[in-house]
């Protein structure tokens, strides 16, 4: 199939408009501002929000459309990436074609339009993954392609922001919003509850793939709440727990021992809420640690097929394979001023069992060295998810 540049697919004036808007300055907002502004979704506030999005969204979309045309190593020419490019240019065209928003009727019509834009972009992540996979097949040293990794970080961070702005505005129209919610934001979100729901979802996938799943123990204050976006946290915890379940399940699949549980600890600090996900899945080799936040690396088979139609199809949930879970989870954390860190200790030897058995024979030593015992028996991976509880971080604008 012949590769077609955007200039061959769309009118010259539209492409010139894309480049003009792509040079304009973006405007970031904070979680706190979204929450305070949306707390009173009057017709006037919704009108102001729509007018802001009418100008802001085309700038952000244009920047990504331009970048999709100029990617290195021939990535821009991959069929899947061309499809994503077309989605972005089409969305830009729809935004620019919409007239000035002057009243409530205009605002409601605009809201329906951006809802359609959001749906159009539902499968951008797996489609880009397919494009990268198409590139990867013809290359060997793919883990060293820093330009691709940096582009994908910018691209997906921007996508998170665009979908957050659209989703927040659309959800403010909900006539019966759930208690303590402002659009996408839950003003009294329980991280324990979200972690429990995400863990259950991950375990159900593990059961489907392996026929069993390790237990998950969650520790923390169930009454603690703070303002955050539950869907973002659910995605991040789900990805971390899914990775841990897979590691433990595959490590103990042929063992006589009962698979050890995944541990989740929720700690509320003054500035951050930290969620620690720990497993005993054998850890990650030191040589593999630099790769875990890259988009071109996965230890599992890629579930995407070349002929899959991602324009309309739902993407199947699997335990692993895309290689996108950790890097995208880190971007979600960073979007509102948080971060994600991974610490791993490789190996799981018999000496660990001997160590704890030996210490158990000396109650006094065992009591003093209980933390040491846990360390000895916990060769595996610890993921630290940091979430800013202050909410005053501006969106990072790539």
mmCIF file of N, CA and C in Angstrom, residues 29-82:
data_model
loop_
_atom_site.group_PDB
_atom_site.id
_atom_site.type_symbol
_atom_site.label_atom_id
_atom_site.label_comp_id
_atom_site.label_asym_id
_atom_site.label_seq_id
_atom_site.Cartn_x
_atom_site.Cartn_y
_atom_site.Cartn_z
ATOM 1 N N UNK A 29 -3.630 23.371 33.155
ATOM 2 C CA UNK A 29 -4.487 23.569 34.327
ATOM 3 C C UNK A 29 -4.077 22.559 35.397
ATOM 4 N N UNK A 30 -4.517 22.795 36.603
ATOM 5 C CA UNK A 30 -4.180 21.895 37.709
ATOM 6 C C UNK A 30 -5.416 21.119 38.142
ATOM 7 N N UNK A 31 -5.188 20.041 38.880
ATOM 8 C CA UNK A 31 -6.289 19.257 39.431
ATOM 9 C C UNK A 31 -7.151 20.128 40.339
ATOM 10 N N UNK A 32 -6.486 20.954 41.136
ATOM 11 C CA UNK A 32 -7.232 21.817 42.075
ATOM 12 C C UNK A 32 -8.125 22.795 41.315
ATOM 13 N N UNK A 33 -7.581 23.370 40.226
ATOM 14 C CA UNK A 33 -8.378 24.323 39.451
ATOM 15 C C UNK A 33 -9.577 23.623 38.815
ATOM 16 N N UNK A 34 -9.353 22.435 38.243
ATOM 17 C CA UNK A 34 -10.455 21.682 37.637
ATOM 18 C C UNK A 34 -11.541 21.404 38.674
ATOM 19 N N UNK A 35 -11.108 21.080 39.882
ATOM 20 C CA UNK A 35 -12.052 20.724 40.937
ATOM 21 C C UNK A 35 -12.829 21.961 41.405
ATOM 22 N N UNK A 36 -12.125 23.056 41.609
ATOM 23 C CA UNK A 36 -12.780 24.262 42.110
ATOM 24 C C UNK A 36 -13.701 24.870 41.055
ATOM 25 N N UNK A 37 -13.229 24.920 39.806
ATOM 26 C CA UNK A 37 -14.029 25.508 38.738
ATOM 27 C C UNK A 37 -15.267 24.658 38.460
ATOM 28 N N UNK A 38 -15.103 23.333 38.499
ATOM 29 C CA UNK A 38 -16.215 22.450 38.171
ATOM 30 C C UNK A 38 -17.181 22.202 39.303
ATOM 31 N N UNK A 39 -16.859 22.698 40.495
ATOM 32 C CA UNK A 39 -17.727 22.428 41.647
ATOM 33 C C UNK A 39 -19.092 23.097 41.503
ATOM 34 N N UNK A 40 -19.179 24.136 40.667
ATOM 35 C CA UNK A 40 -20.461 24.793 40.392
ATOM 36 C C UNK A 40 -20.662 24.838 38.875
ATOM 37 N N UNK A 41 -21.145 23.732 38.291
ATOM 38 C CA UNK A 41 -21.282 23.656 36.826
ATOM 39 C C UNK A 41 -22.509 24.409 36.300
ATOM 40 N N UNK A 42 -22.490 25.718 36.527
ATOM 41 C CA UNK A 42 -23.579 26.545 36.016
ATOM 42 C C UNK A 42 -23.462 26.672 34.499
ATOM 43 N N UNK A 43 -24.509 27.168 33.857
ATOM 44 C CA UNK A 43 -24.471 27.365 32.410
ATOM 45 C C UNK A 43 -23.324 28.301 32.028
ATOM 46 N N UNK A 44 -23.093 29.305 32.856
ATOM 47 C CA UNK A 44 -22.013 30.258 32.571
ATOM 48 C C UNK A 44 -20.651 29.569 32.638
ATOM 49 N N UNK A 45 -20.433 28.754 33.683
ATOM 50 C CA UNK A 45 -19.153 28.056 33.820
ATOM 51 C C UNK A 45 -18.941 27.043 32.700
ATOM 52 N N UNK A 46 -19.998 26.351 32.313
ATOM 53 C CA UNK A 46 -19.882 25.396 31.213
ATOM 54 C C UNK A 46 -19.567 26.104 29.903
ATOM 55 N N UNK A 47 -20.131 27.291 29.730
ATOM 56 C CA UNK A 47 -19.850 28.089 28.533
ATOM 57 C C UNK A 47 -18.385 28.512 28.510
ATOM 58 N N UNK A 48 -17.877 28.970 29.658
ATOM 59 C CA UNK A 48 -16.466 29.377 29.759
ATOM 60 C C UNK A 48 -15.554 28.185 29.485
ATOM 61 N N UNK A 49 -15.918 27.024 30.049
ATOM 62 C CA UNK A 49 -15.119 25.812 29.850
ATOM 63 C C UNK A 49 -15.084 25.434 28.370
ATOM 64 N N UNK A 50 -16.234 25.474 27.707
ATOM 65 C CA UNK A 50 -16.301 25.116 26.288
ATOM 66 C C UNK A 50 -15.488 26.080 25.437
ATOM 67 N N UNK A 51 -15.556 27.368 25.764
ATOM 68 C CA UNK A 51 -14.791 28.368 25.015
ATOM 69 C C UNK A 51 -13.289 28.142 25.172
ATOM 70 N N UNK A 52 -12.874 27.760 26.371
ATOM 71 C CA UNK A 52 -11.459 27.451 26.609
ATOM 72 C C UNK A 52 -11.028 26.235 25.785
ATOM 73 N N UNK A 53 -11.841 25.169 25.816
ATOM 74 C CA UNK A 53 -11.513 23.952 25.076
ATOM 75 C C UNK A 53 -11.532 24.179 23.571
ATOM 76 N N UNK A 54 -12.422 25.051 23.119
ATOM 77 C CA UNK A 54 -12.530 25.352 21.688
ATOM 78 C C UNK A 54 -11.224 25.925 21.147
ATOM 79 N N UNK A 55 -10.496 26.612 21.998
ATOM 80 C CA UNK A 55 -9.197 27.163 21.591
ATOM 81 C C UNK A 55 -8.048 26.236 21.959
ATOM 82 N N UNK A 56 -8.115 25.611 23.127
ATOM 83 C CA UNK A 56 -6.981 24.826 23.643
ATOM 84 C C UNK A 56 -6.814 23.482 22.941
ATOM 85 N N UNK A 57 -7.908 22.775 22.725
ATOM 86 C CA UNK A 57 -7.802 21.432 22.150
ATOM 87 C C UNK A 57 -7.186 21.417 20.747
ATOM 88 N N UNK A 58 -7.549 22.346 19.854
ATOM 89 C CA UNK A 58 -6.904 22.334 18.533
ATOM 90 C C UNK A 58 -5.390 22.533 18.601
ATOM 91 N N UNK A 59 -4.916 23.313 19.571
ATOM 92 C CA UNK A 59 -3.472 23.529 19.726
ATOM 93 C C UNK A 59 -2.795 22.214 20.083
ATOM 94 N N UNK A 60 -3.337 21.517 21.068
ATOM 95 C CA UNK A 60 -2.731 20.268 21.529
ATOM 96 C C UNK A 60 -2.810 19.177 20.447
ATOM 97 N N UNK A 61 -3.945 19.110 19.782
ATOM 98 C CA UNK A 61 -4.118 18.089 18.739
ATOM 99 C C UNK A 61 -3.209 18.386 17.549
ATOM 100 N N UNK A 62 -3.086 19.660 17.179
ATOM 101 C CA UNK A 62 -2.231 20.036 16.043
ATOM 102 C C UNK A 62 -0.774 19.672 16.305
ATOM 103 N N UNK A 63 -0.305 19.890 17.525
ATOM 104 C CA UNK A 63 1.082 19.564 17.864
ATOM 105 C C UNK A 63 1.369 18.079 17.659
ATOM 106 N N UNK A 64 0.440 17.256 18.054
ATOM 107 C CA UNK A 64 0.644 15.817 17.896
ATOM 108 C C UNK A 64 0.528 15.398 16.423
ATOM 109 N N UNK A 65 -0.373 16.020 15.685
ATOM 110 C CA UNK A 65 -0.523 15.693 14.262
ATOM 111 C C UNK A 65 0.759 16.013 13.500
ATOM 112 N N UNK A 66 1.375 17.140 13.827
ATOM 113 C CA UNK A 66 2.634 17.533 13.172
ATOM 114 C C UNK A 66 3.730 16.531 13.494
ATOM 115 N N UNK A 67 3.811 16.167 14.768
ATOM 116 C CA UNK A 67 4.871 15.254 15.190
ATOM 117 C C UNK A 67 4.698 13.867 14.565
ATOM 118 N N UNK A 68 3.461 13.444 14.395
ATOM 119 C CA UNK A 68 3.205 12.141 13.791
ATOM 120 C C UNK A 68 3.683 12.070 12.341
ATOM 121 N N UNK A 69 3.863 13.224 11.714
ATOM 122 C CA UNK A 69 4.325 13.273 10.321
ATOM 123 C C UNK A 69 5.840 13.235 10.207
ATOM 124 N N UNK A 70 6.539 13.464 11.313
ATOM 125 C CA UNK A 70 7.999 13.665 11.232
ATOM 126 C C UNK A 70 8.773 12.724 12.146
ATOM 127 N N UNK A 71 8.299 11.513 12.343
ATOM 128 C CA UNK A 71 8.961 10.581 13.251
ATOM 129 C C UNK A 71 10.163 9.912 12.579
ATOM 130 N N UNK A 72 11.198 9.598 13.359
ATOM 131 C CA UNK A 72 12.407 8.987 12.784
ATOM 132 C C UNK A 72 12.231 7.496 12.475
ATOM 133 N N UNK A 73 13.206 6.943 11.775
ATOM 134 C CA UNK A 73 13.301 5.509 11.477
ATOM 135 C C UNK A 73 12.126 4.984 10.653
ATOM 136 N N UNK A 74 11.415 5.886 9.982
ATOM 137 C CA UNK A 74 10.303 5.452 9.147
ATOM 138 C C UNK A 74 9.036 5.134 9.909
ATOM 139 N N UNK A 75 8.968 5.490 11.205
ATOM 140 C CA UNK A 75 7.779 5.179 11.998
ATOM 141 C C UNK A 75 6.544 5.904 11.454
ATOM 142 N N UNK A 76 6.737 7.114 10.945
ATOM 143 C CA UNK A 76 5.602 7.876 10.400
ATOM 144 C C UNK A 76 4.940 7.176 9.224
ATOM 145 N N UNK A 77 5.672 6.295 8.570
ATOM 146 C CA UNK A 77 5.155 5.639 7.365
ATOM 147 C C UNK A 77 4.481 4.298 7.646
ATOM 148 N N UNK A 78 4.492 3.871 8.887
ATOM 149 C CA UNK A 78 3.847 2.607 9.223
ATOM 150 C C UNK A 78 2.317 2.776 9.137
ATOM 151 N N UNK A 79 1.626 1.798 8.557
ATOM 152 C CA UNK A 79 0.174 1.926 8.348
ATOM 153 C C UNK A 79 -0.603 2.286 9.610
ATOM 154 N N UNK A 80 -0.242 1.686 10.733
ATOM 155 C CA UNK A 80 -0.973 1.967 11.974
ATOM 156 C C UNK A 80 -0.772 3.414 12.413
ATOM 157 N N UNK A 81 0.444 3.933 12.251
ATOM 158 C CA UNK A 81 0.730 5.319 12.648
ATOM 159 C C UNK A 81 0.026 6.293 11.702
ATOM 160 N N UNK A 82 -0.056 5.949 10.432
ATOM 161 C CA UNK A 82 -0.789 6.786 9.474
ATOM 162 C C UNK A 82 -2.262 6.898 9.865
#
